[in-house]
GROMACS .gro file of C-alpha atoms in nm:
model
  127
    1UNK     CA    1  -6.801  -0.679 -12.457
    2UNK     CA    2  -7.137  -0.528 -12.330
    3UNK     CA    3  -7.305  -0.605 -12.012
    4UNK     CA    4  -7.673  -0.687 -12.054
    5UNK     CA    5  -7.933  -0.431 -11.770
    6UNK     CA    6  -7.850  -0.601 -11.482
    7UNK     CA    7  -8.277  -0.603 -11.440
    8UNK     CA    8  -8.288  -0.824 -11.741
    9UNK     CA    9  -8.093  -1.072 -11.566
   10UNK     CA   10  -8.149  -1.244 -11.231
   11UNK     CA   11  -7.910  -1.175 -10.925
   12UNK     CA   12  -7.713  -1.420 -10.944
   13UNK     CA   13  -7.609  -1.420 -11.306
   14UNK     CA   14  -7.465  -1.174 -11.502
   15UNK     CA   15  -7.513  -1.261 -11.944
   16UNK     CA   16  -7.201  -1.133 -12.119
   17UNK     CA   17  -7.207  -1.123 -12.518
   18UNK     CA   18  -6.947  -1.123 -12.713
   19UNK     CA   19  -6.939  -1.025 -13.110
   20UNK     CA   20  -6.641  -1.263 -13.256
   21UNK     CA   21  -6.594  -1.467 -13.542
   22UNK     CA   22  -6.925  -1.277 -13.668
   23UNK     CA   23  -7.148  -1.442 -13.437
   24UNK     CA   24  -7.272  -1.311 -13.089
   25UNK     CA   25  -7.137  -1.557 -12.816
   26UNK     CA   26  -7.318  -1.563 -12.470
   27UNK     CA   27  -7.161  -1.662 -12.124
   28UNK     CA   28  -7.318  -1.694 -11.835
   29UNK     CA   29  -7.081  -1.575 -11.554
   30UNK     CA   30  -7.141  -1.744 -11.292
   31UNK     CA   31  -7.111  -2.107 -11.384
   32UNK     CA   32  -6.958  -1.989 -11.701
   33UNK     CA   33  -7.092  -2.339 -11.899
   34UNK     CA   34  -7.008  -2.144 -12.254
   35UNK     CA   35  -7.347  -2.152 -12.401
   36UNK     CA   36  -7.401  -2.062 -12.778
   37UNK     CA   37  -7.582  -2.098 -13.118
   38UNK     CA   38  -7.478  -2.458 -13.195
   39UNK     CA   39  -7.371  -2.439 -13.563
   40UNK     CA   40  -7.304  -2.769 -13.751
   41UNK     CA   41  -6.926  -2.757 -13.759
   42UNK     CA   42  -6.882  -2.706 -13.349
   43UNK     CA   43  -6.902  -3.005 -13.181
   44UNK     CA   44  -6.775  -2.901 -12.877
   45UNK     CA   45  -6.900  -2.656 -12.574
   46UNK     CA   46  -6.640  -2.504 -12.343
   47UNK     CA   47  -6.692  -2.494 -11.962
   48UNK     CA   48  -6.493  -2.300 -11.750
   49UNK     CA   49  -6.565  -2.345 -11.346
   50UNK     CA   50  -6.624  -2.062 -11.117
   51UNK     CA   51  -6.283  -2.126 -10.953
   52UNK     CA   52  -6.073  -2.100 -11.274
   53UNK     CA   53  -6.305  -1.777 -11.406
   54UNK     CA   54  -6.212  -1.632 -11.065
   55UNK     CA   55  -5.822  -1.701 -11.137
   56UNK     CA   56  -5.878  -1.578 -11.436
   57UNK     CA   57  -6.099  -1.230 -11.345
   58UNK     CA   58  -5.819  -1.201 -11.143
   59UNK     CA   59  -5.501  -1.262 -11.319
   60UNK     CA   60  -5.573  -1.081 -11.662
   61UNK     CA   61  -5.718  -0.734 -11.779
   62UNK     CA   62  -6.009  -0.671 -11.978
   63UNK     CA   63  -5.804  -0.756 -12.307
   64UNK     CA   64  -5.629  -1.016 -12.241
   65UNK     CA   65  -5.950  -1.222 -12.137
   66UNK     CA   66  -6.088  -1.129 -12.489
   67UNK     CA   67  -5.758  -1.301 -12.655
   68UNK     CA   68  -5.789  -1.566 -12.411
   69UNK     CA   69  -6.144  -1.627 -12.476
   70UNK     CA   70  -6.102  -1.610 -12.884
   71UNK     CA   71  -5.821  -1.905 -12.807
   72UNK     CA   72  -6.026  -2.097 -12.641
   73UNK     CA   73  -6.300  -2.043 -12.916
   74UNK     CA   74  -6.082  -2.241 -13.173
   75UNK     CA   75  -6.078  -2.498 -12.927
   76UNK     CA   76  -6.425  -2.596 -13.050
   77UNK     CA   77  -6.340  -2.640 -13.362
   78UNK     CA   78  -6.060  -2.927 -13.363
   79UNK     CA   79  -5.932  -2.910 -13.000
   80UNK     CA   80  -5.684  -3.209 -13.075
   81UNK     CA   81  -5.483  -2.989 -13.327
   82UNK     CA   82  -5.430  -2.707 -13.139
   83UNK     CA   83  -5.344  -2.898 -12.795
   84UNK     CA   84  -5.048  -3.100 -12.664
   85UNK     CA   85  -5.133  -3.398 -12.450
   86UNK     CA   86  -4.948  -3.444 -12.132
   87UNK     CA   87  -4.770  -3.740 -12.037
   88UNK     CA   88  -4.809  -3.996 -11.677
   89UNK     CA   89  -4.933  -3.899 -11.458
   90UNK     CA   90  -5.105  -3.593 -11.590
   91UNK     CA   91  -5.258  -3.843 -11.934
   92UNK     CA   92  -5.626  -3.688 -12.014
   93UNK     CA   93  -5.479  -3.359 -11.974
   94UNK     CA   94  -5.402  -3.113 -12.283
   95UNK     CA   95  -5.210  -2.760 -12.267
   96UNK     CA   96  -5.219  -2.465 -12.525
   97UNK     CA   97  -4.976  -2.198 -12.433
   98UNK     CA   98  -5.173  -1.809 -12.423
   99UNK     CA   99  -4.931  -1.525 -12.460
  100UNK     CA  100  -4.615  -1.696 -12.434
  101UNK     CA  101  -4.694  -1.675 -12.028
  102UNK     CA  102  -4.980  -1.858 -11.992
  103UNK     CA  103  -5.077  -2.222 -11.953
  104UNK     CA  104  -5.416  -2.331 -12.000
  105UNK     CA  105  -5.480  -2.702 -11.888
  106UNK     CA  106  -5.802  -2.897 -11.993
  107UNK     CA  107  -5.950  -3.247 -12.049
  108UNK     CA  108  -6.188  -3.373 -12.294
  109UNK     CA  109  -6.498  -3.538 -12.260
  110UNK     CA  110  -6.549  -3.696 -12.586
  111UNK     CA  111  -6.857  -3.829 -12.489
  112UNK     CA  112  -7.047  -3.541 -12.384
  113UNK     CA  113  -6.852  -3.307 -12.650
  114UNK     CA  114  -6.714  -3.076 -12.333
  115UNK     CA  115  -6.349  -2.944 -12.297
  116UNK     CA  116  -6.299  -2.870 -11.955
  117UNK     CA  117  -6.079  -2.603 -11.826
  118UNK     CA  118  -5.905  -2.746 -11.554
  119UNK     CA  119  -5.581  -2.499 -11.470
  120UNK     CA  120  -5.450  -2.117 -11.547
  121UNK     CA  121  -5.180  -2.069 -11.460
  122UNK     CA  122  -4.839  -1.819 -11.494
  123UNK     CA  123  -4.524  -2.016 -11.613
  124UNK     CA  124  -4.350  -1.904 -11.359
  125UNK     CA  125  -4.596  -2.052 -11.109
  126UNK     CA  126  -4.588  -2.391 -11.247
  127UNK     CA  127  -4.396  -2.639 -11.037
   0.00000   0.00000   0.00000
């Protein structure tokens, strides 16, 4: 991961890039809305708000963010297959399990082809 000359960018957001799967991803930190060369097989973009990134800055080292983040990359691809849908009262809500210890809760806006990131949590926070 290489941090672009913070004069290139403005103040308020930082560009990240990201080299995986062959192709160079970029993130804008701040709102985090994962922007990227659209290629014909991804129908889906992946936004993650500033109060989950800020969980998740906080929670997880350098690495583990770059296994999380390749995770949630597949999610693009077919997010149904590698989710599990929750059940009442949490219906709308998927989970994929990161590291055996995490739990990553999103929804999916079919219409606008966005997964969400709503929740990151520990299991051992999860009530």
């Amino acid at each position: 991961m290489k941090k672009k000359n913070p004069s290139q960018a403005s103040a308020s957001t930082i560009i990240l890039e990201f080299m995986i799967f062959g192709h160079i991803r970029k993130f804008c930190k701040r709102s985090f809305l994962y922007r990227n060369y659209r290629k014909p097989n991804m129908s889906y973009e992946i936004d993650i708000p500033d109060k989950i990134q800020r969980i998740i800055d906080k929670k997880l080292d350098k690495h583990l963010k770059e296994r999380l983040y390749k995770k949630l990359f597949k999610l693009e691809f077919a997010p149904h297959s590698y989710a599990k849908p929750l059940r009442h009262p949490l219906s709308g809500i998927w989970e994929i399990y990161f590291e055996k210890r995490w739990r990553v809760l999103f929804e999916i806006h079919e219409s606008e082809k966005i997964i969400v990131i709503v929740g990151f949590k520990h299991k051992n926070e999860m009530s």
